[in-house]
PDB file of C-alpha atoms in Angstrom:
ATOM      1  CA  MET A   4     125.168  61.897 176.499  1.00 45.00           C
ATOM      2  CA  THR A   5     123.617  61.918 173.040  1.00 48.00           C
ATOM      3  CA  ASP A   6     120.975  64.524 172.252  1.00 59.00           C
ATOM      4  CA  SER A   7     118.440  62.378 170.368  1.00 58.00           C
ATOM      5  CA  ALA A   8     116.468  65.409 169.127  1.00 65.00           C
ATOM      6  CA  ASN A   9     119.569  66.843 167.440  1.00 84.00           C
ATOM      7  CA  VAL A  10     120.495  63.432 166.019  1.00 86.00           C
ATOM      8  CA  GLU A  11     116.933  63.115 164.657  1.00 89.00           C
ATOM      9  CA  SER A  12     117.214  66.502 162.953  1.00 91.00           C
ATOM     10  CA  GLN A  13     120.463  65.462 161.298  1.00 92.00           C
ATOM     11  CA  LEU A  14     119.003  62.076 160.388  1.00 93.00           C
ATOM     12  CA  ALA A  15     115.982  63.756 158.744  1.00 95.00           C
ATOM     13  CA  ILE A  16     118.345  65.900 156.680  1.00 95.00           C
ATOM     14  CA  ALA A  17     120.301  62.775 155.679  1.00 95.00           C
ATOM     15  CA  ILE A  18     117.093  60.979 154.618  1.00 96.00           C
ATOM     16  CA  MET A  19     115.987  63.929 152.488  1.00 97.00           C
ATOM     17  CA  THR A  20     119.478  64.302 150.993  1.00 96.00           C
ATOM     18  CA  LYS A  21     119.587  60.635 149.986  1.00 96.00           C
ATOM     19  CA  PHE A  22     116.028  60.836 148.603  1.00 97.00           C
ATOM     20  CA  ASN A  23     116.850  63.905 146.474  1.00 97.00           C
ATOM     21  CA  ALA A  24     120.280  62.708 145.307  1.00 96.00           C
ATOM     22  CA  LEU A  25     120.971  62.261 141.632  1.00 93.00           C
ATOM     23  CA  VAL A  26     122.807  59.158 140.458  1.00 90.00           C
ATOM     24  CA  ALA A  27     124.248  59.489 136.964  1.00 90.00           C
ATOM     25  CA  GLY A  28     122.073  62.589 136.557  1.00 94.00           C
ATOM     26  CA  GLU A  29     118.807  60.835 137.464  1.00 95.00           C
ATOM     27  CA  HIS A  30     116.603  60.398 140.513  1.00 96.00           C
ATOM     28  CA  ASP A  31     116.012  56.898 141.880  1.00 95.00           C
ATOM     29  CA  ALA A  32     112.780  54.882 141.544  1.00 97.00           C
ATOM     30  CA  PHE A  33     111.370  56.001 144.935  1.00 97.00           C
ATOM     31  CA  TRP A  34     111.709  59.684 144.004  1.00 98.00           C
ATOM     32  CA  LEU A  35     110.077  59.026 140.622  1.00 97.00           C
ATOM     33  CA  ALA A  36     107.233  56.969 142.163  1.00 97.00           C
ATOM     34  CA  VAL A  37     106.134  59.907 144.348  1.00 97.00           C
ATOM     35  CA  ASN A  38     107.111  62.675 141.907  1.00 96.00           C
ATOM     36  CA  GLY A  39     109.652  64.019 144.407  1.00 97.00           C
ATOM     37  CA  LYS A  40     107.072  64.314 147.217  1.00 96.00           C
ATOM     38  CA  LEU A  41     108.623  62.993 150.440  1.00 97.00           C
ATOM     39  CA  PHE A  42     107.777  65.044 153.509  1.00 96.00           C
ATOM     40  CA  ASP A  43     109.276  65.173 156.989  1.00 94.00           C
ATOM     41  CA  GLY A  44     106.049  65.024 158.989  1.00 90.00           C
ATOM     42  CA  ASP A  45     102.540  65.987 157.949  1.00 81.00           C
ATOM     43  CA  ALA A  46     101.838  66.114 154.238  1.00 81.00           C
ATOM     44  CA  SER A  47      98.061  66.434 154.247  1.00 74.00           C
ATOM     45  CA  GLY A  48      96.593  68.437 151.407  1.00 76.00           C
ATOM     46  CA  ASN A  49      99.102  67.233 148.803  1.00 81.00           C
ATOM     47  CA  ASP A  50      98.266  65.557 145.523  1.00 86.00           C
ATOM     48  CA  TYR A  51      98.772  61.802 145.361  1.00 88.00           C
ATOM     49  CA  PRO A  52     101.000  59.870 145.317  1.00 92.00           C
ATOM     50  CA  TYR A  53     103.278  61.038 148.114  1.00 94.00           C
ATOM     51  CA  ALA A  54     105.229  59.766 151.093  1.00 95.00           C
ATOM     52  CA  CYS A  55     106.042  61.137 154.520  1.00 96.00           C
ATOM     53  CA  PHE A  56     108.121  60.002 157.466  1.00 96.00           C
ATOM     54  CA  TRP A  57     108.178  60.705 161.170  1.00 94.00           C
ATOM     55  CA  PHE A  58     110.205  59.636 164.180  1.00 93.00           C
ATOM     56  CA  VAL A  59     108.358  57.157 166.379  1.00 91.00           C
ATOM     57  CA  THR A  60     111.147  56.755 168.950  1.00 82.00           C
ATOM     58  CA  GLY A  61     114.704  57.874 169.555  1.00 75.00           C
ATOM     59  CA  ASN A  62     116.281  56.057 172.471  1.00 73.00           C
ATOM     60  CA  ASP A  63     119.776  56.732 173.749  1.00 72.00           C
ATOM     61  CA  ASP A  64     121.765  53.503 174.008  1.00 67.00           C
ATOM     62  CA  PRO A  65     125.181  54.438 175.426  1.00 66.00           C
ATOM     63  CA  THR A  66     127.944  51.919 176.077  1.00 68.00           C
ATOM     64  CA  PHE A  67     131.177  52.466 177.993  1.00 65.00           C
ATOM     65  CA  THR A  68     132.943  53.547 174.811  1.00 64.00           C
ATOM     66  CA  GLU A  69     130.210  54.848 172.458  1.00 72.00           C
ATOM     67  CA  GLU A  70     127.151  57.061 172.481  1.00 81.00           C
ATOM     68  CA  ASN A  71     124.570  55.252 170.367  1.00 83.00           C
ATOM     69  CA  THR A  72     120.981  56.147 169.617  1.00 84.00           C
ATOM     70  CA  ASP A  73     118.333  53.746 168.321  1.00 88.00           C
ATOM     71  CA  HIS A  74     115.667  55.310 166.101  1.00 90.00           C
ATOM     72  CA  LEU A  75     112.394  53.973 164.766  1.00 92.00           C
ATOM     73  CA  ILE A  76     111.151  55.923 161.760  1.00 95.00           C
ATOM     74  CA  GLN A  77     107.783  55.292 160.130  1.00 94.00           C
ATOM     75  CA  PHE A  78     107.286  55.959 156.447  1.00 94.00           C
ATOM     76  CA  ASP A  79     103.726  56.310 155.121  1.00 91.00           C
ATOM     77  CA  PHE A  80     102.985  55.933 151.414  1.00 91.00           C
ATOM     78  CA  PHE A  81      99.740  57.218 149.911  1.00 89.00           C
ATOM     79  CA  SER A  82      98.263  56.541 146.486  1.00 88.00           C
ATOM     80  CA  SER A  83      94.949  57.453 144.920  1.00 84.00           C
ATOM     81  CA  GLY A  84      95.696  55.136 142.009  1.00 84.00           C
ATOM     82  CA  SER A  85      95.749  51.612 143.405  1.00 84.00           C
ATOM     83  CA  ALA A  86      96.941  49.266 146.109  1.00 83.00           C
ATOM     84  CA  ALA A  87      99.664  48.115 143.739  1.00 87.00           C
ATOM     85  CA  GLU A  88     100.975  51.673 143.395  1.00 91.00           C
ATOM     86  CA  ALA A  89     101.134  52.099 147.204  1.00 89.00           C
ATOM     87  CA  ARG A  90     103.019  48.801 147.530  1.00 88.00           C
ATOM     88  CA  ASP A  91     105.372  49.727 144.663  1.00 92.00           C
ATOM     89  CA  ILE A  92     106.211  53.033 146.353  1.00 93.00           C
ATOM     90  CA  ARG A  93     106.963  51.141 149.573  1.00 92.00           C
ATOM     91  CA  PHE A  94     109.146  48.666 147.641  1.00 92.00           C
ATOM     92  CA  HIS A  95     111.175  51.475 146.066  1.00 95.00           C
ATOM     93  CA  ALA A  96     111.616  53.211 149.442  1.00 95.00           C
ATOM     94  CA  LYS A  97     112.908  49.996 150.982  1.00 93.00           C
ATOM     95  CA  GLN A  98     115.298  49.561 148.041  1.00 94.00           C
ATOM     96  CA  LEU A  99     116.695  53.047 148.693  1.00 95.00           C
ATOM     97  CA  PHE A 100     117.183  52.754 152.466  1.00 95.00           C
ATOM     98  CA  HIS A 101     117.282  49.115 153.681  1.00 93.00           C
ATOM     99  CA  GLU A 102     120.848  48.142 154.624  1.00 93.00           C
ATOM    100  CA  LYS A 103     122.248  51.063 152.624  1.00 93.00           C
ATOM    101  CA  THR A 104     124.717  53.756 153.616  1.00 91.00           C
ATOM    102  CA  LEU A 105     123.460  57.071 154.908  1.00 92.00           C
ATOM    103  CA  SER A 106     125.734  60.046 155.571  1.00 91.00           C
ATOM    104  CA  MET A 107     124.883  62.516 158.302  1.00 91.00           C
ATOM    105  CA  THR A 108     126.549  65.314 160.244  1.00 88.00           C
ATOM    106  CA  GLY A 109     127.766  64.651 163.784  1.00 86.00           C
ATOM    107  CA  SER A 110     126.992  60.914 163.846  1.00 89.00           C
ATOM    108  CA  THR A 111     127.691  57.722 161.971  1.00 89.00           C
ATOM    109  CA  VAL A 112     124.883  55.445 160.841  1.00 91.00           C
ATOM    110  CA  VAL A 113     125.852  52.034 162.222  1.00 91.00           C
ATOM    111  CA  TRP A 114     123.007  50.268 160.421  1.00 91.00           C
ATOM    112  CA  ILE A 115     119.639  50.936 158.836  1.00 93.00           C
ATOM    113  CA  ARG A 116     116.960  48.259 158.316  1.00 91.00           C
ATOM    114  CA  GLY A 117     113.502  48.261 156.806  1.00 86.00           C
ATOM    115  CA  ARG A 118     110.962  46.241 158.789  1.00 80.00           C
ATOM    116  CA  ASN A 119     107.243  45.786 159.441  1.00 68.00           C
ATOM    117  CA  VAL A 120     106.213  46.613 155.918  1.00 72.00           C
ATOM    118  CA  SER A 121     102.455  46.400 155.529  1.00 73.00           C
ATOM    119  CA  GLY A 122      99.333  47.906 154.065  1.00 64.00           C
ATOM    120  CA  GLY A 123      98.288  49.052 150.660  1.00 57.00           C
ATOM    121  CA  SER A 124      95.621  46.473 150.023  1.00 59.00           C
ATOM    122  CA  VAL A 125      92.535  48.099 151.540  1.00 58.00           C
ATOM    123  CA  PRO A 126      91.564  51.639 150.554  1.00 58.00           C
ATOM    124  CA  GLU A 127      90.996  54.116 153.344  1.00 64.00           C
ATOM    125  CA  ASP A 128      88.174  56.634 153.240  1.00 60.00           C
ATOM    126  CA  ILE A 129      90.034  59.925 153.008  1.00 65.00           C
ATOM    127  CA  PRO A 130      88.200  62.859 151.420  1.00 60.00           C
ATOM    128  CA  THR A 131      90.134  63.990 148.359  1.00 61.00           C
ATOM    129  CA  LEU A 132      89.467  65.915 145.193  1.00 61.00           C
ATOM    130  CA  ASP A 133      91.446  63.604 142.929  1.00 59.00           C
ATOM    131  CA  ALA A 134      90.805  60.192 144.479  1.00 52.00           C
ATOM    132  CA  GLY A 135      87.058  59.877 144.934  1.00 64.00           C
ATOM    133  CA  ASN A 136      87.546  59.341 148.682  1.00 65.00           C
ATOM    134  CA  LYS A 137      89.658  56.216 148.156  1.00 77.00           C
ATOM    135  CA  VAL A 138      93.310  56.333 149.109  1.00 82.00           C
ATOM    136  CA  TRP A 139      95.626  53.378 149.521  1.00 84.00           C
ATOM    137  CA  HIS A 140      98.081  53.598 152.408  1.00 85.00           C
ATOM    138  CA  ALA A 141     101.180  51.439 152.882  1.00 88.00           C
ATOM    139  CA  ILE A 142     103.686  51.587 155.736  1.00 90.00           C
ATOM    140  CA  MET A 143     107.341  50.802 156.283  1.00 92.00           C
ATOM    141  CA  GLU A 144     109.395  51.225 159.430  1.00 92.00           C
ATOM    142  CA  LEU A 145     113.114  51.826 159.438  1.00 93.00           C
ATOM    143  CA  GLU A 146     115.269  50.939 162.410  1.00 93.00           C
ATOM    144  CA  VAL A 147     118.397  53.067 162.497  1.00 93.00           C
ATOM    145  CA  LYS A 148     121.303  52.905 164.941  1.00 90.00           C
ATOM    146  CA  THR A 149     123.570  55.949 165.050  1.00 90.00           C
ATOM    147  CA  SER A 150     126.812  56.505 166.906  1.00 88.00           C
ATOM    148  CA  LEU A 151     127.934  59.996 167.918  1.00 83.00           C
ATOM    149  CA  ASN A 152     131.194  61.013 166.202  1.00 78.00           C
TER     150      ASN A 152
END
């Protein structure tokens, strides 16, 4: 049976590796939009903009011939600049991950899909030094199916 916690750890490494990868010597638009600040889990106390992700669910979905795991990962995007900046960050994240390849150790990513993108339009009251207590927050969920190698 698949160990979802181990698969999640490897999936988190794969997400960070793809985020930090250089293509033709340059970072992609998502990396640039958050100045390289994507965090696995809590990122409170960081300067804006930034993004973080966390695993909402990891459900084993075995068949007679494969050991699959379904994952739901939430990405949160924070901006002190504007709603448009929060939405742009979300757009760039979706461009990087939605229906793209992702390499990980011990499993194969069968598919990866961005869904339930929302937020960014209404500022949240979050005490900050650089944002005057106004922070825009956008969300994207990724559904990922992995198969144990």
